[in-house]
Amino acid sequence: MGQQLGRRSWAEPWKIKMVEPIHMISREERQKAIEKAGFNTFLLRSEEVYIDLLTDSGTSAMSDRQWAGIMLGDESYAGSRNFYHLEEAVQSYYGYKYVVPTHQGRGAEHLISQAVIKPGMFVPGNMYFTTTRLHQELAGGTFVDVIIDDAHEPSNTHPFKGNIDLDKLQALIDKVGADRIAYVSLAGTVNMAGGQPVSMANLRALRELCDKHGIRIYLDATRMVENCFFIQEREDGYADYSIAGILKEFCSNTDGAWMSSKKDHLVNIGGWLAVNQEDVFDLARNMVIIYEGLHTYGGMAGRDMEALAIGIAESVNDEHVRSRVEQVRYLGQLLIDWGVPLMCPVGGHAVFLDAKQMYPHIPQNKFPAQTLAVELYLDSGVRSMERGIVSAGRDPDTGDHRYPALELTRLAIPRRVYTQAHMDVVAESVKAVFDNRESSLGLKMVREPQYLRFFQARFERIQPDVDG
Ligand code: P71
């Protein structure tokens, strides 16, 4: 151990005022629970979970100020004062002109996709995200991955693995023509690549290329403050910038953004779409009424919008972002020190275990990352999420599984929720599962929903004498 030896540690810039008891059920109970859940961690009840690292989405702890904001909810149907506070926060921290509130990120993805993608168009981006791509496809678009090749290699330590490969983008433009490109779908700290950032230099070069061809850039700003931390830490010239300053500069090179506020903004529900073009805004503001709610609440209560507006200001606090990312890195570094294979460098919101490398004896169509999530739950009640072949789904044209290069199990860390001792318990459990890796045989899928199958799919254990 000795992690702390010879260093000056960071610590969380808060103290705990309220606690929620958690409890680990017995091994036999966990065995029953995971069988009942069809070996899918999404189908467990949260009472059956000890440390919940399924997602960092909507699971953060709000501050005392945000809770105070909840009491200031103006629950008017139209023109709630909390909406104007939210609008002002988005405009001042992100710099976009027009804001449309939505109930969460996918509501905003739906609006932007329907507003700007026409059937037959292409949407290049730095790796797919499940809901984002689905909305792009439902609008008639085809997503094209133009992330740099380094992003697909878990042990590659490129500091900005989220970068766009401009040659790949240029090749797509040459092939289909700029007018058939709906926009570039650019994500900060790319989720499916392990929470890897995009550099400011890459964005500037992308802006130049897009300007040459009249292509817009829309940003998935969901975990953008973590991306800004990596720019501050790793990119020349940004060490003395604040997170807020980097965020503003980054967004100024894009045409708009959609946001799942359930991540960076430290709230349990909420999101928005913000753009600089009046025509796109007009359409999105009109459509939000059909799908989410009036354009001054978009599916949120007034109190939700107040907590969100306060959360935006808290999310760019430098000490907060540092302690958030350093906690994730603390967990990752323990595992790296113990030889557990994972996605490097450790990303902003989660540690992604490399199930392909951990289970070389389990072929990808027997779901190594899903298997790892099951073993981890059985060992310690820690809940994680598959981010591999199950998440990738099927190719809409051929109907075959998509076989992604990355077969990962994600340990996502909620913000301001768990302590370093929780991280130690998680790391020790991963190590125990890793040490016992040869006994795992994989799973077979016995129920497969049509959309976003990973949420509701059911599995059974492979029996060596029956399934081979
Ligand atoms: C995460 C989630 C939630 C989730 C979504 C789909 C499958 C499993 C879990 C949501 C994101 C995200 C990015 C980069 C848009 C959304 C949708 N992430 N962009 O990671 O990470 O936002 O959930 O608020 O609708 O667990 P939404």
PDB file of N, CA and C and ligand atoms in Angstrom, residues 42 53-58 102-109 128-132 135 187-192 220-223 258-263 268-271 349 352 385-387 391 410 412 452 454-455, ligand 1:
ATOM      1  N   PHE A  42     -28.659  -4.049 -14.209  1.00  0.00           N
ATOM      2  CA  PHE A  42     -29.736  -3.057 -14.313  1.00  0.00           C
ATOM      3  C   PHE A  42     -31.025  -3.561 -13.669  1.00  0.00           C
ATOM      4  N   LEU A  53     -22.022   1.469  -8.135  1.00  0.00           N
ATOM      5  CA  LEU A  53     -21.221   2.148  -9.152  1.00  0.00           C
ATOM      6  C   LEU A  53     -21.786   1.870 -10.546  1.00  0.00           C
ATOM      7  N   LEU A  54     -23.100   1.613 -10.588  1.00  0.00           N
ATOM      8  CA  LEU A  54     -23.766   1.391 -11.878  1.00  0.00           C
ATOM      9  C   LEU A  54     -23.568   2.612 -12.766  1.00  0.00           C
ATOM     10  N   THR A  55     -23.768   3.773 -12.176  1.00  0.00           N
ATOM     11  CA  THR A  55     -23.674   5.001 -12.977  1.00  0.00           C
ATOM     12  C   THR A  55     -23.400   6.205 -12.078  1.00  0.00           C
ATOM     13  N   ASP A  56     -22.853   7.242 -12.703  1.00  0.00           N
ATOM     14  CA  ASP A  56     -22.690   8.528 -12.018  1.00  0.00           C
ATOM     15  C   ASP A  56     -23.818   9.462 -12.454  1.00  0.00           C
ATOM     16  N   SER A  57     -24.872   8.895 -13.039  1.00  0.00           N
ATOM     17  CA  SER A  57     -25.941   9.706 -13.617  1.00  0.00           C
ATOM     18  C   SER A  57     -27.117   9.839 -12.665  1.00  0.00           C
ATOM     19  N   GLY A  58     -27.351  11.048 -12.179  1.00  0.00           N
ATOM     20  CA  GLY A  58     -28.483  11.281 -11.281  1.00  0.00           C
ATOM     21  C   GLY A  58     -28.267  10.734  -9.894  1.00  0.00           C
ATOM     22  N   THR A 102     -34.949  20.358 -20.822  1.00  0.00           N
ATOM     23  CA  THR A 102     -35.490  19.015 -21.090  1.00  0.00           C
ATOM     24  C   THR A 102     -35.412  18.204 -19.796  1.00  0.00           C
ATOM     25  N   HIS A 103     -36.131  17.079 -19.761  1.00  0.00           N
ATOM     26  CA  HIS A 103     -36.148  16.330 -18.492  1.00  0.00           C
ATOM     27  C   HIS A 103     -34.817  15.676 -18.192  1.00  0.00           C
ATOM     28  N   GLN A 104     -34.069  15.272 -19.230  1.00  0.00           N
ATOM     29  CA  GLN A 104     -32.703  14.767 -19.060  1.00  0.00           C
ATOM     30  C   GLN A 104     -32.014  14.788 -20.407  1.00  0.00           C
ATOM     31  N   GLY A 105     -30.810  14.181 -20.479  1.00  0.00           N
ATOM     32  CA  GLY A 105     -30.000  14.314 -21.697  1.00  0.00           C
ATOM     33  C   GLY A 105     -30.680  13.800 -22.949  1.00  0.00           C
ATOM     34  N   ARG A 106     -31.287  12.611 -22.870  1.00  0.00           N
ATOM     35  CA  ARG A 106     -31.843  12.026 -24.088  1.00  0.00           C
ATOM     36  C   ARG A 106     -33.016  12.829 -24.637  1.00  0.00           C
ATOM     37  N   GLY A 107     -33.678  13.605 -23.790  1.00  0.00           N
ATOM     38  CA  GLY A 107     -34.730  14.502 -24.268  1.00  0.00           C
ATOM     39  C   GLY A 107     -34.121  15.559 -25.181  1.00  0.00           C
ATOM     40  N   ALA A 108     -32.953  16.058 -24.794  1.00  0.00           N
ATOM     41  CA  ALA A 108     -32.255  17.065 -25.604  1.00  0.00           C
ATOM     42  C   ALA A 108     -31.681  16.435 -26.868  1.00  0.00           C
ATOM     43  N   GLU A 109     -31.210  15.188 -26.749  1.00  0.00           N
ATOM     44  CA  GLU A 109     -30.690  14.481 -27.937  1.00  0.00           C
ATOM     45  C   GLU A 109     -31.795  14.297 -28.969  1.00  0.00           C
ATOM     46  N   TYR A 128     -19.484   6.400 -30.471  1.00  0.00           N
ATOM     47  CA  TYR A 128     -20.924   6.458 -30.257  1.00  0.00           C
ATOM     48  C   TYR A 128     -21.235   6.513 -28.768  1.00  0.00           C
ATOM     49  N   PHE A 129     -22.384   7.089 -28.417  1.00  0.00           N
ATOM     50  CA  PHE A 129     -22.987   6.808 -27.123  1.00  0.00           C
ATOM     51  C   PHE A 129     -24.371   6.232 -27.405  1.00  0.00           C
ATOM     52  N   THR A 130     -24.774   5.293 -26.558  1.00  0.00           N
ATOM     53  CA  THR A 130     -25.979   4.491 -26.842  1.00  0.00           C
ATOM     54  C   THR A 130     -27.209   5.332 -27.194  1.00  0.00           C
ATOM     55  N   THR A 131     -27.630   6.204 -26.274  1.00  0.00           N
ATOM     56  CA  THR A 131     -28.867   6.970 -26.515  1.00  0.00           C
ATOM     57  C   THR A 131     -28.667   7.996 -27.623  1.00  0.00           C
ATOM     58  N   THR A 132     -27.471   8.596 -27.667  1.00  0.00           N
ATOM     59  CA  THR A 132     -27.184   9.625 -28.678  1.00  0.00           C
ATOM     60  C   THR A 132     -27.322   9.032 -30.074  1.00  0.00           C
ATOM     61  N   HIS A 135     -30.950   8.118 -31.107  1.00  0.00           N
ATOM     62  CA  HIS A 135     -31.748   9.261 -31.552  1.00  0.00           C
ATOM     63  C   HIS A 135     -31.306   9.740 -32.936  1.00  0.00           C
ATOM     64  N   ALA A 187     -18.213  14.782 -28.219  1.00  0.00           N
ATOM     65  CA  ALA A 187     -18.467  14.592 -26.785  1.00  0.00           C
ATOM     66  C   ALA A 187     -17.233  14.934 -25.967  1.00  0.00           C
ATOM     67  N   GLY A 188     -17.441  15.644 -24.862  1.00  0.00           N
ATOM     68  CA  GLY A 188     -16.363  15.844 -23.880  1.00  0.00           C
ATOM     69  C   GLY A 188     -16.209  14.560 -23.081  1.00  0.00           C
ATOM     70  N   THR A 189     -15.028  14.337 -22.513  1.00  0.00           N
ATOM     71  CA  THR A 189     -14.700  13.071 -21.816  1.00  0.00           C
ATOM     72  C   THR A 189     -15.573  11.913 -22.283  1.00  0.00           C
ATOM     73  N   VAL A 190     -15.132  11.333 -23.397  1.00  0.00           N
ATOM     74  CA  VAL A 190     -15.926  10.330 -24.125  1.00  0.00           C
ATOM     75  C   VAL A 190     -16.264   9.122 -23.245  1.00  0.00           C
ATOM     76  N   ASN A 191     -17.538   8.956 -22.994  1.00  0.00           N
ATOM     77  CA  ASN A 191     -18.009   7.936 -22.058  1.00  0.00           C
ATOM     78  C   ASN A 191     -17.568   6.529 -22.462  1.00  0.00           C
ATOM     79  N   MET A 192     -17.915   6.120 -23.684  1.00  0.00           N
ATOM     80  CA  MET A 192     -17.660   4.732 -24.084  1.00  0.00           C
ATOM     81  C   MET A 192     -16.173   4.455 -24.307  1.00  0.00           C
ATOM     82  N   ASP A 220     -21.753  17.262 -26.936  1.00  0.00           N
ATOM     83  CA  ASP A 220     -22.376  16.576 -25.801  1.00  0.00           C
ATOM     84  C   ASP A 220     -21.596  17.040 -24.572  1.00  0.00           C
ATOM     85  N   ALA A 221     -22.179  17.984 -23.848  1.00  0.00           N
ATOM     86  CA  ALA A 221     -21.457  18.651 -22.748  1.00  0.00           C
ATOM     87  C   ALA A 221     -21.649  17.946 -21.400  1.00  0.00           C
ATOM     88  N   THR A 222     -22.221  16.747 -21.453  1.00  0.00           N
ATOM     89  CA  THR A 222     -22.594  16.024 -20.236  1.00  0.00           C
ATOM     90  C   THR A 222     -21.507  15.990 -19.156  1.00  0.00           C
ATOM     91  N   ARG A 223     -20.266  15.677 -19.554  1.00  0.00           N
ATOM     92  CA  ARG A 223     -19.174  15.621 -18.565  1.00  0.00           C
ATOM     93  C   ARG A 223     -18.048  16.572 -18.978  1.00  0.00           C
ATOM     94  N   TRP A 258     -25.882  19.697 -26.097  1.00  0.00           N
ATOM     95  CA  TRP A 258     -26.942  19.092 -25.301  1.00  0.00           C
ATOM     96  C   TRP A 258     -26.310  18.594 -24.010  1.00  0.00           C
ATOM     97  N   MET A 259     -27.142  18.476 -23.006  1.00  0.00           N
ATOM     98  CA  MET A 259     -26.590  18.246 -21.673  1.00  0.00           C
ATOM     99  C   MET A 259     -27.463  17.303 -20.870  1.00  0.00           C
ATOM    100  N   SER A 260     -26.847  16.275 -20.311  1.00  0.00           N
ATOM    101  CA  SER A 260     -27.507  15.510 -19.248  1.00  0.00           C
ATOM    102  C   SER A 260     -26.993  16.098 -17.942  1.00  0.00           C
ATOM    103  N   SER A 261     -27.793  16.920 -17.301  1.00  0.00           N
ATOM    104  CA  SER A 261     -27.355  17.584 -16.063  1.00  0.00           C
ATOM    105  C   SER A 261     -27.235  16.616 -14.902  1.00  0.00           C
ATOM    106  N   LYS A 262     -27.680  15.371 -15.124  1.00  0.00           N
ATOM    107  CA  LYS A 262     -27.589  14.339 -14.096  1.00  0.00           C
ATOM    108  C   LYS A 262     -26.133  13.959 -13.810  1.00  0.00           C
ATOM    109  N   LYS A 263     -25.204  14.461 -14.621  1.00  0.00           N
ATOM    110  CA  LYS A 263     -23.781  14.181 -14.378  1.00  0.00           C
ATOM    111  C   LYS A 263     -23.131  15.439 -13.779  1.00  0.00           C
ATOM    112  N   ASN A 268     -30.336  15.198  -9.556  1.00  0.00           N
ATOM    113  CA  ASN A 268     -30.865  13.856  -9.761  1.00  0.00           C
ATOM    114  C   ASN A 268     -31.678  13.746 -11.050  1.00  0.00           C
ATOM    115  N   ILE A 269     -32.088  14.885 -11.596  1.00  0.00           N
ATOM    116  CA  ILE A 269     -32.819  14.872 -12.866  1.00  0.00           C
ATOM    117  C   ILE A 269     -32.634  16.233 -13.547  1.00  0.00           C
ATOM    118  N   GLY A 270     -32.641  16.234 -14.876  1.00  0.00           N
ATOM    119  CA  GLY A 270     -32.577  17.512 -15.584  1.00  0.00           C
ATOM    120  C   GLY A 270     -31.657  17.477 -16.794  1.00  0.00           C
ATOM    121  N   GLY A 271     -31.858  18.442 -17.675  1.00  0.00           N
ATOM    122  CA  GLY A 271     -31.011  18.552 -18.857  1.00  0.00           C
ATOM    123  C   GLY A 271     -31.427  19.760 -19.663  1.00  0.00           C
ATOM    124  N   HIS A 349     -14.811   9.997 -15.024  1.00  0.00           N
ATOM    125  CA  HIS A 349     -15.983   9.663 -14.207  1.00  0.00           C
ATOM    126  C   HIS A 349     -16.018   8.225 -13.748  1.00  0.00           C
ATOM    127  N   PHE A 352     -12.724   1.862 -15.978  1.00  0.00           N
ATOM    128  CA  PHE A 352     -13.261   0.871 -16.914  1.00  0.00           C
ATOM    129  C   PHE A 352     -12.328  -0.344 -16.917  1.00  0.00           C
ATOM    130  N   MET A 385     -21.457  -1.710 -14.509  1.00  0.00           N
ATOM    131  CA  MET A 385     -22.239  -1.753 -15.751  1.00  0.00           C
ATOM    132  C   MET A 385     -21.408  -2.284 -16.911  1.00  0.00           C
ATOM    133  N   GLU A 386     -22.007  -3.144 -17.703  1.00  0.00           N
ATOM    134  CA  GLU A 386     -21.368  -3.643 -18.917  1.00  0.00           C
ATOM    135  C   GLU A 386     -21.243  -2.526 -19.945  1.00  0.00           C
ATOM    136  N   ARG A 387     -20.078  -2.384 -20.570  1.00  0.00           N
ATOM    137  CA  ARG A 387     -19.904  -1.445 -21.679  1.00  0.00           C
ATOM    138  C   ARG A 387     -19.102  -2.169 -22.753  1.00  0.00           C
ATOM    139  N   SER A 391     -23.857  -3.649 -24.804  1.00  0.00           N
ATOM    140  CA  SER A 391     -24.192  -2.234 -25.006  1.00  0.00           C
ATOM    141  C   SER A 391     -24.166  -1.851 -26.485  1.00  0.00           C
ATOM    142  N   ARG A 410     -17.712  -1.020 -16.362  1.00  0.00           N
ATOM    143  CA  ARG A 410     -17.509   0.326 -15.836  1.00  0.00           C
ATOM    144  C   ARG A 410     -17.855   0.434 -14.359  1.00  0.00           C
ATOM    145  N   ALA A 412     -18.542   3.377 -12.256  1.00  0.00           N
ATOM    146  CA  ALA A 412     -18.771   4.827 -12.331  1.00  0.00           C
ATOM    147  C   ALA A 412     -18.932   5.368 -10.913  1.00  0.00           C
ATOM    148  N   LEU A 452     -31.935  -0.657 -27.136  1.00  0.00           N
ATOM    149  CA  LEU A 452     -31.027  -0.511 -25.998  1.00  0.00           C
ATOM    150  C   LEU A 452     -31.092  -1.756 -25.108  1.00  0.00           C
ATOM    151  N   PHE A 454     -29.163  -3.650 -23.503  1.00  0.00           N
ATOM    152  CA  PHE A 454     -28.417  -3.846 -22.244  1.00  0.00           C
ATOM    153  C   PHE A 454     -29.257  -3.538 -21.012  1.00  0.00           C
ATOM    154  N   PHE A 455     -30.242  -2.625 -21.141  1.00  0.00           N
ATOM    155  CA  PHE A 455     -31.032  -2.241 -19.970  1.00  0.00           C
ATOM    156  C   PHE A 455     -31.873  -3.408 -19.446  1.00  0.00           C
TER     157      PHE A 455
HETATM  158  C1  P71 B   1     -24.443   6.770 -17.954  1.00  0.00           C
HETATM  159  C2  P71 B   1     -25.593   7.435 -18.602  1.00  0.00           C
HETATM  160  C3  P71 B   1     -26.979   6.938 -18.347  1.00  0.00           C
HETATM  161  C4  P71 B   1     -27.161   5.777 -19.236  1.00  0.00           C
HETATM  162  C5  P71 B   1     -27.651   5.974 -20.509  1.00  0.00           C
HETATM  163  C6  P71 B   1     -27.707   4.906 -21.381  1.00  0.00           C
HETATM  164  C7  P71 B   1     -27.237   3.677 -20.987  1.00  0.00           C
HETATM  165  C8  P71 B   1     -26.782   3.472 -19.708  1.00  0.00           C
HETATM  166  C9  P71 B   1     -26.743   4.537 -18.845  1.00  0.00           C
HETATM  167  C10 P71 B   1     -26.099   9.140 -20.208  1.00  0.00           C
HETATM  168  C11 P71 B   1     -25.606  10.001 -21.212  1.00  0.00           C
HETATM  169  C12 P71 B   1     -24.195  10.162 -21.438  1.00  0.00           C
HETATM  170  C13 P71 B   1     -23.753  10.944 -22.483  1.00  0.00           C
HETATM  171  C14 P71 B   1     -22.304  11.118 -22.752  1.00  0.00           C
HETATM  172  C15 P71 B   1     -25.992  11.463 -23.078  1.00  0.00           C
HETATM  173  C16 P71 B   1     -26.498  10.683 -22.060  1.00  0.00           C
HETATM  174  C17 P71 B   1     -27.968  10.561 -21.893  1.00  0.00           C
HETATM  175  N1  P71 B   1     -25.285   8.378 -19.490  1.00  0.00           N
HETATM  176  N2  P71 B   1     -24.642  11.582 -23.274  1.00  0.00           N
HETATM  177  O1  P71 B   1     -23.308   7.018 -18.388  1.00  0.00           O
HETATM  178  O2  P71 B   1     -23.286   9.552 -20.667  1.00  0.00           O
HETATM  179  O3  P71 B   1     -28.376  11.322 -20.817  1.00  0.00           O
HETATM  180  O4  P71 B   1     -29.264   9.618 -19.223  1.00  0.00           O
HETATM  181  O5  P71 B   1     -29.746  12.052 -18.942  1.00  0.00           O
HETATM  182  O6  P71 B   1     -30.810  10.782 -20.766  1.00  0.00           O
HETATM  183  O7  P71 B   1     -24.668   5.984 -17.026  1.00  0.00           O
HETATM  184  P1  P71 B   1     -29.628  10.900 -19.876  1.00  0.00           P
END
